[in-house]
Short mmCIF file of C-alpha atoms in Angstrom, two decimals:
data_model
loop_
_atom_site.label_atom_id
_atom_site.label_comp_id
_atom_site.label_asym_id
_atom_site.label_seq_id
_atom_site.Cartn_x
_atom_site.Cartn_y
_atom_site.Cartn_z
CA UNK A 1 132.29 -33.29 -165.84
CA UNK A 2 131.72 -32.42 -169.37
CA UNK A 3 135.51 -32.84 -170.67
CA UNK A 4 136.74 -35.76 -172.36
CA UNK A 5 139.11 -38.14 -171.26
CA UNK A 6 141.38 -39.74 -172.98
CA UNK A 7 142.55 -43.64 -172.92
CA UNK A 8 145.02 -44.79 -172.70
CA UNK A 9 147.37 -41.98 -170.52
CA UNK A 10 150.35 -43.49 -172.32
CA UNK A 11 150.92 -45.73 -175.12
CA UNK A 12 154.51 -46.91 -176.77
CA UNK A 13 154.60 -48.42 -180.00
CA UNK A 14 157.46 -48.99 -182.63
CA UNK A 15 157.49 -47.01 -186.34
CA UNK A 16 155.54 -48.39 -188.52
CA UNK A 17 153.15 -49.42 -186.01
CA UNK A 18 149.36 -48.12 -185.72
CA UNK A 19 148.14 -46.06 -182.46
CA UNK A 20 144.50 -45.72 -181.55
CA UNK A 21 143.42 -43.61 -178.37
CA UNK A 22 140.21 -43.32 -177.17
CA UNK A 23 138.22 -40.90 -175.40
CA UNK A 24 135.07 -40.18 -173.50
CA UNK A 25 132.98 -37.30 -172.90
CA UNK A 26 129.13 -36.97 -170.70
CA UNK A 27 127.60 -33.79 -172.16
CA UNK A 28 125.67 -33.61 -175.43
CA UNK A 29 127.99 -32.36 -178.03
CA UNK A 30 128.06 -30.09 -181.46
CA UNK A 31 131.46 -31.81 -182.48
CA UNK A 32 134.56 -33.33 -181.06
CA UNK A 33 138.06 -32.10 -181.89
CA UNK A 34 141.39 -33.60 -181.59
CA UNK A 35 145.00 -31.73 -181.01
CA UNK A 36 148.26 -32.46 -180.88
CA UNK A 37 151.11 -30.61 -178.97
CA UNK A 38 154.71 -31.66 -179.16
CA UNK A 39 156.51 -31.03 -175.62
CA UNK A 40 156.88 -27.07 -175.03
CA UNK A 41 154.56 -26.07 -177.68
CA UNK A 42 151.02 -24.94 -178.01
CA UNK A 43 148.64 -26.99 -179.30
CA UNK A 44 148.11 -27.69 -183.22
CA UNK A 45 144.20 -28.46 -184.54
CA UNK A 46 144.33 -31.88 -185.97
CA UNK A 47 140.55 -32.65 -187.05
CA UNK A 48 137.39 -32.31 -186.04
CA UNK A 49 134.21 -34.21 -186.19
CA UNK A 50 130.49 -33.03 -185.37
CA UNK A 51 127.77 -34.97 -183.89
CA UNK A 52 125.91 -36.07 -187.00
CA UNK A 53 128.97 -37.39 -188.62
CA UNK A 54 130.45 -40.86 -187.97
CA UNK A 55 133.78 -40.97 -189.38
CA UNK A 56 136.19 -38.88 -190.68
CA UNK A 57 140.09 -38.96 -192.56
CA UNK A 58 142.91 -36.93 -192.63
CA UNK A 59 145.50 -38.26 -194.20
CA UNK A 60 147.06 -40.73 -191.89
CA UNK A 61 144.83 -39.84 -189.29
CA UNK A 62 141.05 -41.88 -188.93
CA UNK A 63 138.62 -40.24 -186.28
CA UNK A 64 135.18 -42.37 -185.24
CA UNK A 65 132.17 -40.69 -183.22
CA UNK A 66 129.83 -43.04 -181.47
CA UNK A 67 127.25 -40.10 -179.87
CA UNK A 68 125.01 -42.99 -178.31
CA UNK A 69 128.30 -44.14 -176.40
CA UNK A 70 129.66 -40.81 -176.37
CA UNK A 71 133.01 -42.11 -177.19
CA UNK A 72 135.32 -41.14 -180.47
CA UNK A 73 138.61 -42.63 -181.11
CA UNK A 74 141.85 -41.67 -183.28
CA UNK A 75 143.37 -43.95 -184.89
CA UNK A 76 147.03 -42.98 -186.52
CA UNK A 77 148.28 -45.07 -189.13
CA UNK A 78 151.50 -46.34 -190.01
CA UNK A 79 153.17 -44.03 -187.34
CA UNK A 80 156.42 -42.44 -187.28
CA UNK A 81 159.01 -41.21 -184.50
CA UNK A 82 157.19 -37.44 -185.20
CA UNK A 83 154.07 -38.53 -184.14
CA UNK A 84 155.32 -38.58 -180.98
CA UNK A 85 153.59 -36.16 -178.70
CA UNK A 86 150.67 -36.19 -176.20
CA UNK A 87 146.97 -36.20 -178.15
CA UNK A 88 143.63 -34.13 -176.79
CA UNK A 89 140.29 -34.44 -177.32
CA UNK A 90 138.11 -31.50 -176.65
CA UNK A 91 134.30 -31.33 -176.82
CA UNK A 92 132.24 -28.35 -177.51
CA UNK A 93 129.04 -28.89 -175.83
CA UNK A 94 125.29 -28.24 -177.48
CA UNK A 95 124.74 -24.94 -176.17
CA UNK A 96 122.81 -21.62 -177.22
CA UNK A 97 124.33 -17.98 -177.18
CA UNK A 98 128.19 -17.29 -177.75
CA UNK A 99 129.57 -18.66 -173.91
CA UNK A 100 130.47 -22.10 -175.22
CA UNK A 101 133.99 -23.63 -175.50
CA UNK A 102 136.26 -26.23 -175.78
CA UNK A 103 137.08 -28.73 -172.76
CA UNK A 104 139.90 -30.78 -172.68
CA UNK A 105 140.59 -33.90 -171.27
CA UNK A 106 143.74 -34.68 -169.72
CA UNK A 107 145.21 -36.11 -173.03
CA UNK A 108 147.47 -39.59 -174.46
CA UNK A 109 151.49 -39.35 -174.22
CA UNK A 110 152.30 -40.99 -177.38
CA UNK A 111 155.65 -42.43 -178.06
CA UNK A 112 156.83 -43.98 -181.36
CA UNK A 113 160.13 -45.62 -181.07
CA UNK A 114 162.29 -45.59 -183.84
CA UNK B 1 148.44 -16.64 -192.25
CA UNK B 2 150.43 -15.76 -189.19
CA UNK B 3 149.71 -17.40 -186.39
CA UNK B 4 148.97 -16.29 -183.03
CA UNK B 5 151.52 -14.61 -181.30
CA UNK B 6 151.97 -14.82 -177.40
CA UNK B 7 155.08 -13.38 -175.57
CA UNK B 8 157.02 -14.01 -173.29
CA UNK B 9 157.69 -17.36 -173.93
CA UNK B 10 159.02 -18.10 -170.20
CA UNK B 11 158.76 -16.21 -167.33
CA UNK B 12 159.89 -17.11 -163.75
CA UNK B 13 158.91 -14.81 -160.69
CA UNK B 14 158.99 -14.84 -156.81
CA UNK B 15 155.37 -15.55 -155.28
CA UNK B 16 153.83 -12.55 -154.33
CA UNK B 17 155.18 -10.89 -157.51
CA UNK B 18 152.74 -9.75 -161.07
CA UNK B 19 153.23 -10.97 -164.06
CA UNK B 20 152.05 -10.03 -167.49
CA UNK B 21 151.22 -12.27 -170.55
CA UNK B 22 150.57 -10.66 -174.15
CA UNK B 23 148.80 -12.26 -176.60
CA UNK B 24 147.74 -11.37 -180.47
CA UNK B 25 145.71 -13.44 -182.64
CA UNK B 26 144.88 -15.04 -185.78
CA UNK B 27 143.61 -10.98 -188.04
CA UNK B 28 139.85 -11.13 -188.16
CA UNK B 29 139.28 -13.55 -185.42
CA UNK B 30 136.85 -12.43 -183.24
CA UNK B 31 137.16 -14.88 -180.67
CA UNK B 32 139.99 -15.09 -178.26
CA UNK B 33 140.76 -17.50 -175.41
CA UNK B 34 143.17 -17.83 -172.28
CA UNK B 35 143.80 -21.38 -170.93
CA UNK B 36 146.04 -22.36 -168.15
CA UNK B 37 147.78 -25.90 -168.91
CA UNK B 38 149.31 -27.17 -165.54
CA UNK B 39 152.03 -30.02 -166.25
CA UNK B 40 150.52 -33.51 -166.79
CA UNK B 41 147.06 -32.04 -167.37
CA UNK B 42 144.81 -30.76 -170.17
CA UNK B 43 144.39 -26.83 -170.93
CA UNK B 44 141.28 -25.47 -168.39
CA UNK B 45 139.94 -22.38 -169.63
CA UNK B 46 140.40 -19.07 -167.79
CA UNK B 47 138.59 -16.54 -169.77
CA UNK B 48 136.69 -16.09 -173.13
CA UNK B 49 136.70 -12.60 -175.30
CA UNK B 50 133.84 -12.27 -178.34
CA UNK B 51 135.78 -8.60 -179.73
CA UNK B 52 136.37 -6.78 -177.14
CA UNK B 53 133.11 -8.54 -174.32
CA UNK B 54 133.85 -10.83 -171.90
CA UNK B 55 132.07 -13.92 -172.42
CA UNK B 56 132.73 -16.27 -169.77
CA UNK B 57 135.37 -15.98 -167.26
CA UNK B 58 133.19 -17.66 -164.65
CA UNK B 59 136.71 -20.20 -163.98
CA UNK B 60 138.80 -17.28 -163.65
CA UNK B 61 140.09 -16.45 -159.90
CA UNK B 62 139.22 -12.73 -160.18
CA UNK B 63 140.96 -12.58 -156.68
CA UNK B 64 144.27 -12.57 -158.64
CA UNK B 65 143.97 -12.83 -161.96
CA UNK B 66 142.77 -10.39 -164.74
CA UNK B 67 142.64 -9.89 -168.10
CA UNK B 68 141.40 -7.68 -170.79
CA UNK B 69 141.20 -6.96 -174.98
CA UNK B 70 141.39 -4.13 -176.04
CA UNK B 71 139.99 -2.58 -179.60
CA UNK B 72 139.02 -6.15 -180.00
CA UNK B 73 142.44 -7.22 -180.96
CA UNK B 74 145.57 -8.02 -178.87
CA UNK B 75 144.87 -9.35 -175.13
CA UNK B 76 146.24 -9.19 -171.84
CA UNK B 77 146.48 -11.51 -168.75
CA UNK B 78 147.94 -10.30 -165.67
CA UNK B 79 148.51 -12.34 -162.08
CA UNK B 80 149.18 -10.18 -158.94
CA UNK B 81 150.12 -11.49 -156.61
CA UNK B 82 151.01 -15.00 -157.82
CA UNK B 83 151.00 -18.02 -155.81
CA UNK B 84 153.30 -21.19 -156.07
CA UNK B 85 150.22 -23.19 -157.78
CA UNK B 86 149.93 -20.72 -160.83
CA UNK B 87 152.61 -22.12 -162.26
CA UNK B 88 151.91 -23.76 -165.47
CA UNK B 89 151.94 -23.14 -169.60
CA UNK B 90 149.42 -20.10 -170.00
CA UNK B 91 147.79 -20.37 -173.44
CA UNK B 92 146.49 -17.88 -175.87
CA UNK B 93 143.89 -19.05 -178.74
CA UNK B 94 141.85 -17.74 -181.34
CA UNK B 95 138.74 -19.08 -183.58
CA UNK B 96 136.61 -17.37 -186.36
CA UNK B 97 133.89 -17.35 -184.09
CA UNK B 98 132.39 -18.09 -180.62
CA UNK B 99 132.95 -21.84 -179.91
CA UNK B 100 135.43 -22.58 -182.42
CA UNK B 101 133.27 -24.44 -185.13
CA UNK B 102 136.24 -24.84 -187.28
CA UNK B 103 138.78 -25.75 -184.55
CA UNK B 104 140.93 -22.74 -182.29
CA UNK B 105 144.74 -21.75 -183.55
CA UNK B 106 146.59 -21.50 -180.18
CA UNK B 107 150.34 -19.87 -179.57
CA UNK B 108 152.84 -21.73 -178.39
CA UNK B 109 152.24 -20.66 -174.89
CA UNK B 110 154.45 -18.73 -171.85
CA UNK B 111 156.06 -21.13 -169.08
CA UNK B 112 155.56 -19.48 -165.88
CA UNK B 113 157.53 -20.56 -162.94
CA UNK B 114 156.71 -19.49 -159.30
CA UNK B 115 159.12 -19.93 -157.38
#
């Protein structure tokens, strides 16, 4: 399978706290994106990272890319309770021509208790 | 910018019955994308648009579902008949261009229940 997947499923922490998830992918990649989506909504572009970078910030948010592992992890700092939401990663594959997307994994349920 | 627009936002049917989804993107994307999120799961894509071309809908059961864009603009993704499994979030997104190299905007989705 080419999609990422994400580790842990579910993760609890308390406000103030720091969250990393992981995630996993077996396909050569141009870059890896995270997403968030709050329950009922779509899904909201968070950052991405391509394959020749190694780190990356966004404000609270710190995203790693280890290509030789093929793993990349978010790390959220200091969270608070609206953080909480479930977390993506999506790979887009090295590929030629236009017929290339993103895959999803199966995503992190994040909850920051108050 | 607005963002992309997808209506209805819920929709519950009888199996066996069509359904519609309508979806209009981010102006001046060319790219346009329907997933199907089923509860507990990552979005799986369905079907890819570059303007108004199918690019890959090879995950799309063409048995029952279908979908088109027309002019190159708003999109449409029908199910007839649907079955109990189709229900799930149905997702509309947009990017500037094929792949998203700057990340995909998506809607806020349509439930569909079959029932």
């Amino acid at each position: 399978s080419q999609q990422g997947e994400e580790d842990p499923q579910a993760l609890s922490i308390q406000e103030g706290e720091n969250a990393t998830m992981n995630c996993s992918y077996k396909t050569s990649i141009n870059n890896l994106q995270w997403y968030r989506q709050n329950s009922g909504r779509g899904l909201v572009h968070l950052i991405l990272i391509r394959s020749n970078e190694r780190e990356k910030h966004s404000g609270r948010l710190r995203v790693t890319l280890d290509t030789s592992k093929k793993s990349s992890s978010l790390l959220i700092t200091a969270s608070r309770a609206a953080d909480t939401a479930s977390y993506f990663c999506a790979i887009l594959p090295i590929s030629s021509g236009s017929a290339r997307q993103l895959t999803f994994g199966s995503g992190t349920q994040l909850t920051v208790l108050p | 910018e607005a963002g992309v627009a997808q209506s209805p936002r819920y929709k519950i049917i009888e199996k066996r019955q069509s359904v519609a989804f309508w979806c209009n993107p981010i102006s001046g994307h060319a790219t346009l994308y329907w997933y199907q999120q089923i509860l507990g799961q990552g979005p799986k894509l369905l079907i890819q648009f570059q303007n108004n071309g199918v690019v890959d809908d090879s995950q799309l059961p063409k048995d029952r579902f279908s979908a088109e864009r027309l002019k190159g603009v708003d999109s449409t993704l029908k199910i007839q008949p649907a079955k109990l499994e189709d229900s799930a979030v149905y997702l509309c997104a947009s990017s500037e261009g094929p792949g998203g190299g700057y990340g995909y905007t998506f809607g806020s989705g349509t439930r569909l229940t079959v029932v």
